Amino acid sequence: MKCPFVSSVSTGLFKRSNITLASALNHCPFIRQQRSLTITPENNILTKSKTAVSDERNCPYIHGQTVERPRSSELLARARSRSPALELANIWNTGPVTNIETADVPKSDVLQDIYQETPGSIRKNPVPGKIPEVWAESMHIQLQKKKDEGTYRNLMTVNKSTQRAPLLEKIDSKVVYPLVRESYCSNDYLSMSSHPTVIKAAVHAAEKHGTGAGGTRNISGTSELTVALEREISSWHQAEDALIFNGCYPANDATLSTLLGRRFPGAQCFSDSGNHASMIQEEQADPSNRLFTFRHDSPEHLEELLREEYLKDPYLPRIVAFESVHSMGGNIQRISELADVAHQYGALTFCDEVHAVGLYGHTGAGIAEVERVRKKIDIISGTLGKGVGGFGGYIAGPSLLVDQVRQHAPGFIFTTAMPPTVLASNIASIRILKGPEGRQLRDQHWEAVNALRDELDDFGIEYKKPARASHITAVELNSTWLADQVMDELDRRGFYVQAIKSPTVPLGEEMLRLTVSPRHLRNPQSIPRFASELFNTINAYQTVAN
């Protein structure tokens, strides 16, 4: 059994520095955690014991020990016996190894090799930016508002590992060593980005065709791999045609802006209130009142709105847009009923299957495949960056409609095409997901999802339980402060969970959006340990808040 701390440190870091394994051991989180903690009776203050020692003889990785998975009931009893105050203080001390700035010291082996092969330096004297006061004042106000609301985003730097998922490395410029974290928020649901066949396809494509497309789709950017990927997608969704984009946001935006643009005057869009930003930004930007929002997953409200507008003018082009799996709420929407209502009033149906492709259906084609309603969905949009584990987005549908987008959407026409490496890996991943291995991965994924929910139930951790639940587990905290505190504390305890805040969700509906993969089943202690720490953390900070 490998030590998760030592094995996380890149070999290049040891080679290029005077750091020894013996000195690195002094900073092992497990060894550091062995220091005893005592509470002074007089003032209930947490202090270190004078007799505290760091004894590597207790490390289970040195002696190859394994620990039998504790039962959930045992974990619950153990967790509830702890004082919230003690839990807040008893955290892993993985602080800075040095007081020097290490931002210029790469932790990634890939980056180290690049820097070694391409000598050079990064300029540290940028040209001072001069922004006109009318712009600068407004920007300062807007950014300060986000900080005051607690919605200002600080992006965490992490390095994924193909061999050790769901573990990843958190990169801190003040810490010499990468900090190992176990991820519970990745959208690489099936870990397809780490599949050997997928990686091999990307490497082979780079060696044969290079790393870039070299142009737009119209100017030397459409390769045999491009055509093959679009054919693979259209076959997957039983559609006449498909079109790929450099992301699902541009796919949705380009398609809806084309169908609701000047070439279709008066066209109306009926959008689910829970839709992703990519499905509502274009409509909201239109000065005319052509966007109608119906209550989330409500065919009844949709019919009210459609009937009212249809009676005014039955000949206007209309489109109804909705998701199959809601990205934040975690519910599977009633796409069949929504489609029936749309078609009753002559509207097109646009279904975003972003969080479903790869994960649902016999071939992984999504909810439309599961519910056998593919014929009811006129346009399917999907991503290649979640269940497929790659990069990009697409639409699939009737050839006439797809060609309309191909010929008129600026978001498709005026951008560089997808590179060969990405095309090849996407093709390989989809073909795996269509077959027996894909079905096995989907079964394992649900095993991990159910294991997580069983643990949350045992600890009494509340999460959304929609009638038609998807794989997404949303733990509602309803406070930006609480969401941030829980996220930061879990980070100190060795877990990476991203707090979901405004504008992704409305203020007051903050949550932890938990996801797991088949890789979480590798260690039977992983999910129970996470649930235990989550319970302790939420309990502690809710106590502080109250």
Coordinates of C-alpha atoms in Angstrom, one line a residue, residues 10-383:
S10 CA 6.7 14.5 -7.8
T11 CA 10.0 12.7 -8.3
G12 CA 11.2 15.7 -10.2
L13 CA 10.8 17.9 -7.1
F14 CA 13.2 15.6 -5.2
K15 CA 15.6 15.5 -8.1
R16 CA 15.8 19.3 -8.5
S17 CA 16.1 20.3 -4.9
N18 CA 18.0 19.5 -1.7
I19 CA 14.8 18.1 0.0
T20 CA 15.3 14.6 1.3
L21 CA 12.7 12.0 2.0
A22 CA 13.7 12.1 5.7
S23 CA 13.0 15.9 5.9
A24 CA 9.8 15.4 3.9
L25 CA 8.6 13.0 6.5
N26 CA 8.5 15.8 9.0
H27 CA 5.7 17.3 7.1
C28 CA 3.6 14.2 6.6
P29 CA 0.0 15.0 7.6
F30 CA -0.4 11.6 9.3
I31 CA 2.7 12.0 11.4
R32 CA 1.9 15.6 12.3
Q33 CA -1.6 14.5 13.4
Q34 CA -0.1 12.1 16.0
R35 CA 0.7 15.1 18.2
S36 CA -1.5 14.8 21.3
L37 CA -4.0 17.5 22.1
T38 CA -5.3 18.4 25.5
I39 CA -7.9 20.8 26.8
T40 CA -7.0 22.9 29.8
P41 CA -9.8 22.5 32.4
E42 CA -9.6 26.1 33.6
N43 CA -10.4 27.8 30.4
N44 CA -11.4 25.0 28.0
I45 CA -8.5 26.0 25.7
L46 CA -7.1 23.5 23.3
T47 CA -3.3 23.1 23.8
K48 CA -0.5 20.7 22.7
S49 CA 0.6 18.2 25.3
K50 CA 4.2 18.6 26.5
T51 CA 4.7 14.9 25.9
A52 CA 3.4 15.0 22.3
V53 CA 5.5 13.0 19.8
S54 CA 5.4 12.3 16.1
D55 CA 5.9 8.6 15.9
E56 CA 6.2 7.2 12.4
R57 CA 5.9 3.7 13.9
N58 CA 2.2 4.3 14.0
C59 CA 1.9 5.1 10.3
P60 CA -0.2 2.4 8.6
Y61 CA 1.6 2.9 5.3
I62 CA 5.1 2.2 6.7
H63 CA 4.0 -1.2 8.0
G64 CA 1.4 -2.0 5.3
Q65 CA -1.5 -2.1 7.7
T66 CA -5.0 -2.0 6.6
V67 CA -8.0 -1.1 8.7
E68 CA -11.3 -2.9 8.5
R69 CA -14.1 -0.6 7.3
P70 CA -16.0 0.6 10.3
R71 CA -19.8 0.3 10.2
S72 CA -21.7 3.5 9.7
S73 CA -23.3 3.2 13.1
E74 CA -19.9 3.1 14.7
L75 CA -18.8 6.1 12.8
L76 CA -21.9 8.0 13.8
A77 CA -21.4 7.2 17.5
R78 CA -17.7 8.2 17.3
A79 CA -18.6 11.5 15.5
R80 CA -21.3 12.5 17.8
S81 CA -19.1 11.9 20.9
R82 CA -16.8 14.6 19.7
S83 CA -17.0 18.2 20.9
P84 CA -17.7 20.7 18.1
A85 CA -15.1 23.0 19.5
L86 CA -12.5 20.3 19.6
E87 CA -13.4 19.3 16.0
L88 CA -12.7 22.9 14.8
A89 CA -9.3 22.9 16.4
N90 CA -8.3 19.3 15.7
I91 CA -7.4 19.7 12.0
W92 CA -4.6 18.5 9.9
N93 CA -1.7 20.9 10.1
T94 CA -0.4 20.9 6.6
G95 CA 1.0 24.5 6.7
P96 CA 3.9 26.0 4.8
V97 CA 7.1 23.9 4.8
T98 CA 9.0 27.1 4.1
N99 CA 8.4 30.8 4.4
I100 CA 9.6 31.4 0.8
E101 CA 7.5 32.1 -2.2
T102 CA 7.3 28.9 -4.3
A103 CA 4.9 30.0 -7.1
D104 CA 7.7 29.7 -9.6
V105 CA 8.6 26.2 -8.6
P106 CA 6.4 23.8 -10.6
K107 CA 4.9 20.8 -8.8
S108 CA 3.7 19.1 -11.9
D109 CA 6.1 16.7 -13.6
V110 CA 4.7 17.8 -17.0
L111 CA 5.4 21.5 -16.3
Q112 CA 8.9 20.7 -14.9
D113 CA 9.7 18.9 -18.1
I114 CA 8.4 21.7 -20.2
Y115 CA 10.5 24.3 -18.3
Q116 CA 13.5 22.1 -18.6
E117 CA 13.1 21.6 -22.4
T118 CA 12.2 25.2 -23.1
P119 CA 14.5 27.4 -20.9
G120 CA 13.2 30.9 -20.2
S121 CA 11.7 33.0 -17.5
I122 CA 8.4 34.7 -16.7
R123 CA 8.5 38.5 -16.6
K124 CA 7.7 39.9 -13.2
N125 CA 7.4 43.5 -14.2
P126 CA 4.1 43.8 -16.0
V127 CA 3.1 47.1 -17.7
P128 CA 0.9 49.0 -15.2
G129 CA -2.7 48.9 -16.5
K130 CA -4.4 52.3 -16.9
I131 CA -8.2 52.0 -16.8
P132 CA -10.3 55.1 -17.3
E133 CA -11.9 56.2 -14.1
V134 CA -15.4 55.8 -15.4
W135 CA -14.7 52.1 -15.8
A136 CA -12.4 51.6 -12.8
E137 CA -14.8 53.1 -10.3
S138 CA -17.7 50.8 -11.4
M139 CA -15.5 47.7 -11.4
H140 CA -14.3 48.4 -7.9
I141 CA -17.8 48.8 -6.6
Q142 CA -19.0 45.6 -8.3
L143 CA -16.1 43.5 -7.1
Q144 CA -16.4 44.8 -3.6
K145 CA -20.0 44.0 -3.6
K146 CA -19.2 40.3 -4.4
K147 CA -16.7 40.3 -1.6
D148 CA -19.2 41.7 0.8
E149 CA -21.8 39.1 -0.2
G150 CA -19.3 36.3 0.1
T151 CA -19.7 35.4 -3.6
Y152 CA -16.2 36.5 -4.8
R153 CA -14.6 33.5 -6.4
N154 CA -11.0 32.4 -5.5
L155 CA -10.0 29.7 -8.0
M156 CA -8.3 26.7 -6.4
T157 CA -5.3 25.3 -8.4
V158 CA -5.3 21.5 -8.5
N159 CA -3.5 18.8 -10.5
K160 CA -5.4 15.7 -11.4
S161 CA -3.8 12.3 -11.4
T162 CA -4.6 9.6 -13.9
Q163 CA -3.4 6.9 -11.6
R164 CA -4.7 8.1 -8.2
A165 CA -8.2 9.5 -8.8
P166 CA -10.2 10.6 -6.9
L167 CA -7.1 12.0 -5.2
L168 CA -5.7 15.2 -6.6
E169 CA -3.0 17.7 -5.7
K170 CA -3.8 21.1 -4.4
I171 CA -1.2 23.6 -5.4
D172 CA -0.4 26.4 -2.9
S173 CA 2.3 28.9 -3.8
K174 CA 3.4 29.1 -0.1
V175 CA 3.8 25.3 0.3
V176 CA 6.7 23.4 -1.2
Y177 CA 4.8 20.1 -1.5
P178 CA 1.5 19.5 -3.3
L179 CA -1.3 18.9 -0.8
V180 CA -3.2 15.7 -1.3
R181 CA -7.0 16.1 -1.4
E182 CA -9.8 13.6 -2.1
S183 CA -12.3 15.1 -4.5
Y184 CA -16.0 15.0 -4.1
C185 CA -17.0 17.6 -6.7
S186 CA -15.6 16.5 -10.1
N187 CA -17.9 16.3 -13.1
D188 CA -15.6 13.6 -14.6
Y189 CA -18.2 11.3 -13.4
L190 CA -16.8 8.1 -14.7
S191 CA -13.1 9.1 -14.7
M192 CA -13.0 8.6 -18.4
S193 CA -10.3 11.3 -18.7
S194 CA -8.0 8.8 -17.1
H195 CA -8.9 5.8 -19.2
P196 CA -5.8 4.2 -20.8
T197 CA -7.5 3.8 -24.2
V198 CA -8.7 7.4 -24.2
I199 CA -5.2 8.7 -23.3
K200 CA -3.6 6.5 -25.9
A201 CA -5.9 7.9 -28.6
A202 CA -5.0 11.5 -27.6
V203 CA -1.2 10.7 -27.6
H204 CA -1.4 8.9 -31.0
A205 CA -3.4 11.8 -32.5
A206 CA -0.8 14.3 -31.3
E207 CA 2.0 12.3 -32.8
K208 CA 0.3 11.8 -36.1
H209 CA -1.6 15.1 -36.6
G210 CA -0.1 17.6 -34.2
T211 CA -1.7 19.5 -31.3
G212 CA -3.8 22.0 -33.1
A213 CA -6.5 22.2 -35.8
G214 CA -4.8 25.0 -37.6
G215 CA -7.9 26.9 -38.5
T216 CA -11.6 27.3 -38.3
R217 CA -14.0 24.6 -39.5
N218 CA -14.3 26.3 -42.9
I219 CA -10.5 26.9 -43.3
S220 CA -8.5 23.7 -42.9
G221 CA -10.0 22.9 -39.5
T222 CA -12.3 20.0 -40.5
S223 CA -10.4 16.7 -40.4
E224 CA -11.4 13.1 -40.8
L225 CA -11.4 12.9 -37.0
T226 CA -13.8 15.9 -36.9
V227 CA -16.2 14.2 -39.2
A228 CA -15.9 10.9 -37.4
L229 CA -16.7 12.4 -34.0
E230 CA -19.8 14.1 -35.4
R231 CA -20.9 10.8 -37.0
E232 CA -20.3 9.0 -33.7
I233 CA -22.5 11.6 -31.8
S234 CA -25.3 11.5 -34.3
S235 CA -25.3 7.7 -34.2
W236 CA -25.3 7.8 -30.4
H237 CA -28.4 9.9 -30.2
Q238 CA -30.1 8.4 -33.3
A239 CA -30.1 11.8 -35.0
E240 CA -29.7 12.7 -38.6
D241 CA -26.8 15.1 -38.0
A242 CA -24.5 16.5 -35.2
L243 CA -22.3 19.6 -34.8
I244 CA -19.5 19.9 -32.3
F245 CA -18.3 23.1 -30.5
N246 CA -15.5 24.0 -28.1
G247 CA -17.8 23.6 -25.1
C248 CA -21.5 23.2 -24.4
Y249 CA -22.0 26.8 -23.4
P250 CA -21.1 27.9 -27.0
A251 CA -23.2 25.0 -28.3
N252 CA -26.3 26.1 -26.5
D253 CA -25.7 29.8 -27.1
A254 CA -24.9 29.5 -30.8
T255 CA -27.9 27.3 -31.4
L256 CA -30.5 29.3 -29.5
S257 CA -29.2 32.7 -30.8
T258 CA -29.5 31.4 -34.4
L259 CA -33.0 30.1 -33.9
L260 CA -34.1 33.2 -32.0
G261 CA -32.1 35.7 -34.1
R262 CA -33.1 38.1 -36.9
R263 CA -33.6 35.3 -39.4
F264 CA -36.7 34.2 -37.4
P265 CA -38.4 37.5 -36.5
G266 CA -40.9 37.1 -33.6
A267 CA -39.6 33.7 -32.6
Q268 CA -40.3 32.9 -28.9
C269 CA -38.4 30.9 -26.3
F270 CA -40.1 29.2 -23.4
S271 CA -37.4 28.4 -20.9
D272 CA -37.4 26.3 -17.7
S273 CA -36.6 28.6 -14.7
G274 CA -33.9 26.2 -13.6
N275 CA -32.0 26.2 -16.9
H276 CA -28.3 26.7 -17.2
A277 CA -27.0 30.2 -17.9
S278 CA -26.0 29.1 -21.4
M279 CA -29.7 28.6 -22.2
I280 CA -31.0 32.0 -21.0
Q281 CA -28.3 34.5 -21.5
E282 CA -29.0 35.0 -25.2
E283 CA -32.8 35.3 -24.7
Q284 CA -32.3 37.8 -21.8
A285 CA -30.1 39.9 -24.0
D286 CA -32.8 40.4 -26.6
P287 CA -34.6 43.7 -26.0
S288 CA -38.0 42.4 -27.2
N289 CA -40.1 40.4 -24.8
R290 CA -39.7 37.0 -26.4
L291 CA -38.5 35.0 -23.4
F292 CA -41.1 33.3 -21.3
T293 CA -40.0 31.4 -18.2
F294 CA -42.1 28.5 -16.8
R295 CA -41.8 27.1 -13.4
H296 CA -39.1 24.4 -13.0
D297 CA -40.2 21.1 -14.4
S298 CA -43.8 22.2 -14.7
P299 CA -45.6 21.0 -17.9
E300 CA -48.7 22.6 -16.5
H301 CA -47.3 26.1 -16.3
L302 CA -45.6 25.6 -19.7
E303 CA -49.0 24.8 -21.2
E304 CA -50.6 28.0 -19.7
L305 CA -47.9 30.2 -21.2
L306 CA -47.9 28.4 -24.6
R307 CA -51.7 28.5 -24.9
E308 CA -51.9 32.2 -24.1
E309 CA -49.3 33.1 -26.8
Y310 CA -50.6 30.6 -29.3
L311 CA -54.0 32.1 -29.2
K312 CA -52.5 35.5 -30.0
D313 CA -50.6 34.2 -33.0
P314 CA -50.5 30.5 -33.8
Y315 CA -47.9 31.0 -36.6
L316 CA -44.9 32.3 -34.7
P317 CA -41.9 30.0 -34.4
R318 CA -41.5 28.8 -30.9
I319 CA -38.9 26.7 -29.0
V320 CA -39.2 25.1 -25.5
A321 CA -35.8 24.7 -23.7
F322 CA -35.2 22.4 -20.7
E323 CA -32.6 20.1 -19.1
S324 CA -33.0 16.4 -18.6
V325 CA -30.9 16.3 -15.4
H326 CA -30.9 19.5 -13.4
S327 CA -27.3 20.4 -12.7
M328 CA -27.9 21.8 -9.2
G329 CA -31.2 20.4 -7.9
G330 CA -30.3 16.9 -9.0
N331 CA -33.7 16.0 -10.2
I332 CA -34.5 14.2 -13.5
Q333 CA -37.1 16.4 -15.3
R334 CA -40.3 15.2 -17.0
I335 CA -38.9 15.6 -20.5
S336 CA -41.6 13.4 -22.1
E337 CA -44.4 15.5 -20.7
L338 CA -42.7 18.8 -21.5
A339 CA -42.1 17.6 -25.1
D340 CA -45.8 16.6 -25.5
V341 CA -46.9 20.1 -24.4
A342 CA -44.4 21.8 -26.7
H343 CA -45.5 19.8 -29.8
Q344 CA -49.2 20.3 -29.0
Y345 CA -48.6 24.0 -29.7
G346 CA -46.2 23.5 -32.7
A347 CA -43.0 24.3 -30.8
L348 CA -39.5 22.8 -31.2
T349 CA -38.0 21.0 -28.2
F350 CA -34.5 21.7 -27.1
C351 CA -33.2 19.3 -24.4
D352 CA -29.9 19.8 -22.6
E353 CA -28.5 16.4 -21.7
V354 CA -25.2 17.7 -20.4
H355 CA -25.3 15.9 -17.0
A356 CA -26.9 12.8 -18.5
V357 CA -24.7 11.8 -21.5
G358 CA -22.5 8.9 -20.6
L359 CA -24.3 8.1 -17.4
Y360 CA -27.9 7.0 -18.4
G361 CA -29.3 4.6 -20.9
H362 CA -28.1 1.3 -22.4
T363 CA -25.5 3.0 -24.5
G364 CA -25.1 6.1 -22.2
A365 CA -27.0 8.4 -24.6
G366 CA -29.0 10.0 -21.8
I367 CA -32.4 10.3 -20.3
A368 CA -34.1 10.4 -23.7
E369 CA -32.7 6.9 -24.3
V370 CA -33.7 5.7 -20.9
E371 CA -37.3 6.8 -21.3
R372 CA -37.5 5.9 -24.9
V373 CA -38.6 9.3 -26.0
R374 CA -35.8 10.2 -28.4
K375 CA -38.4 10.9 -31.2
K376 CA -40.0 13.6 -29.0
I377 CA -36.7 15.6 -28.7
D378 CA -36.0 17.8 -31.7
I379 CA -32.6 19.1 -30.5
I380 CA -30.3 17.4 -28.0
S381 CA -27.3 19.4 -26.7
G382 CA -24.6 17.6 -24.8
T383 CA -21.1 18.0 -23.4

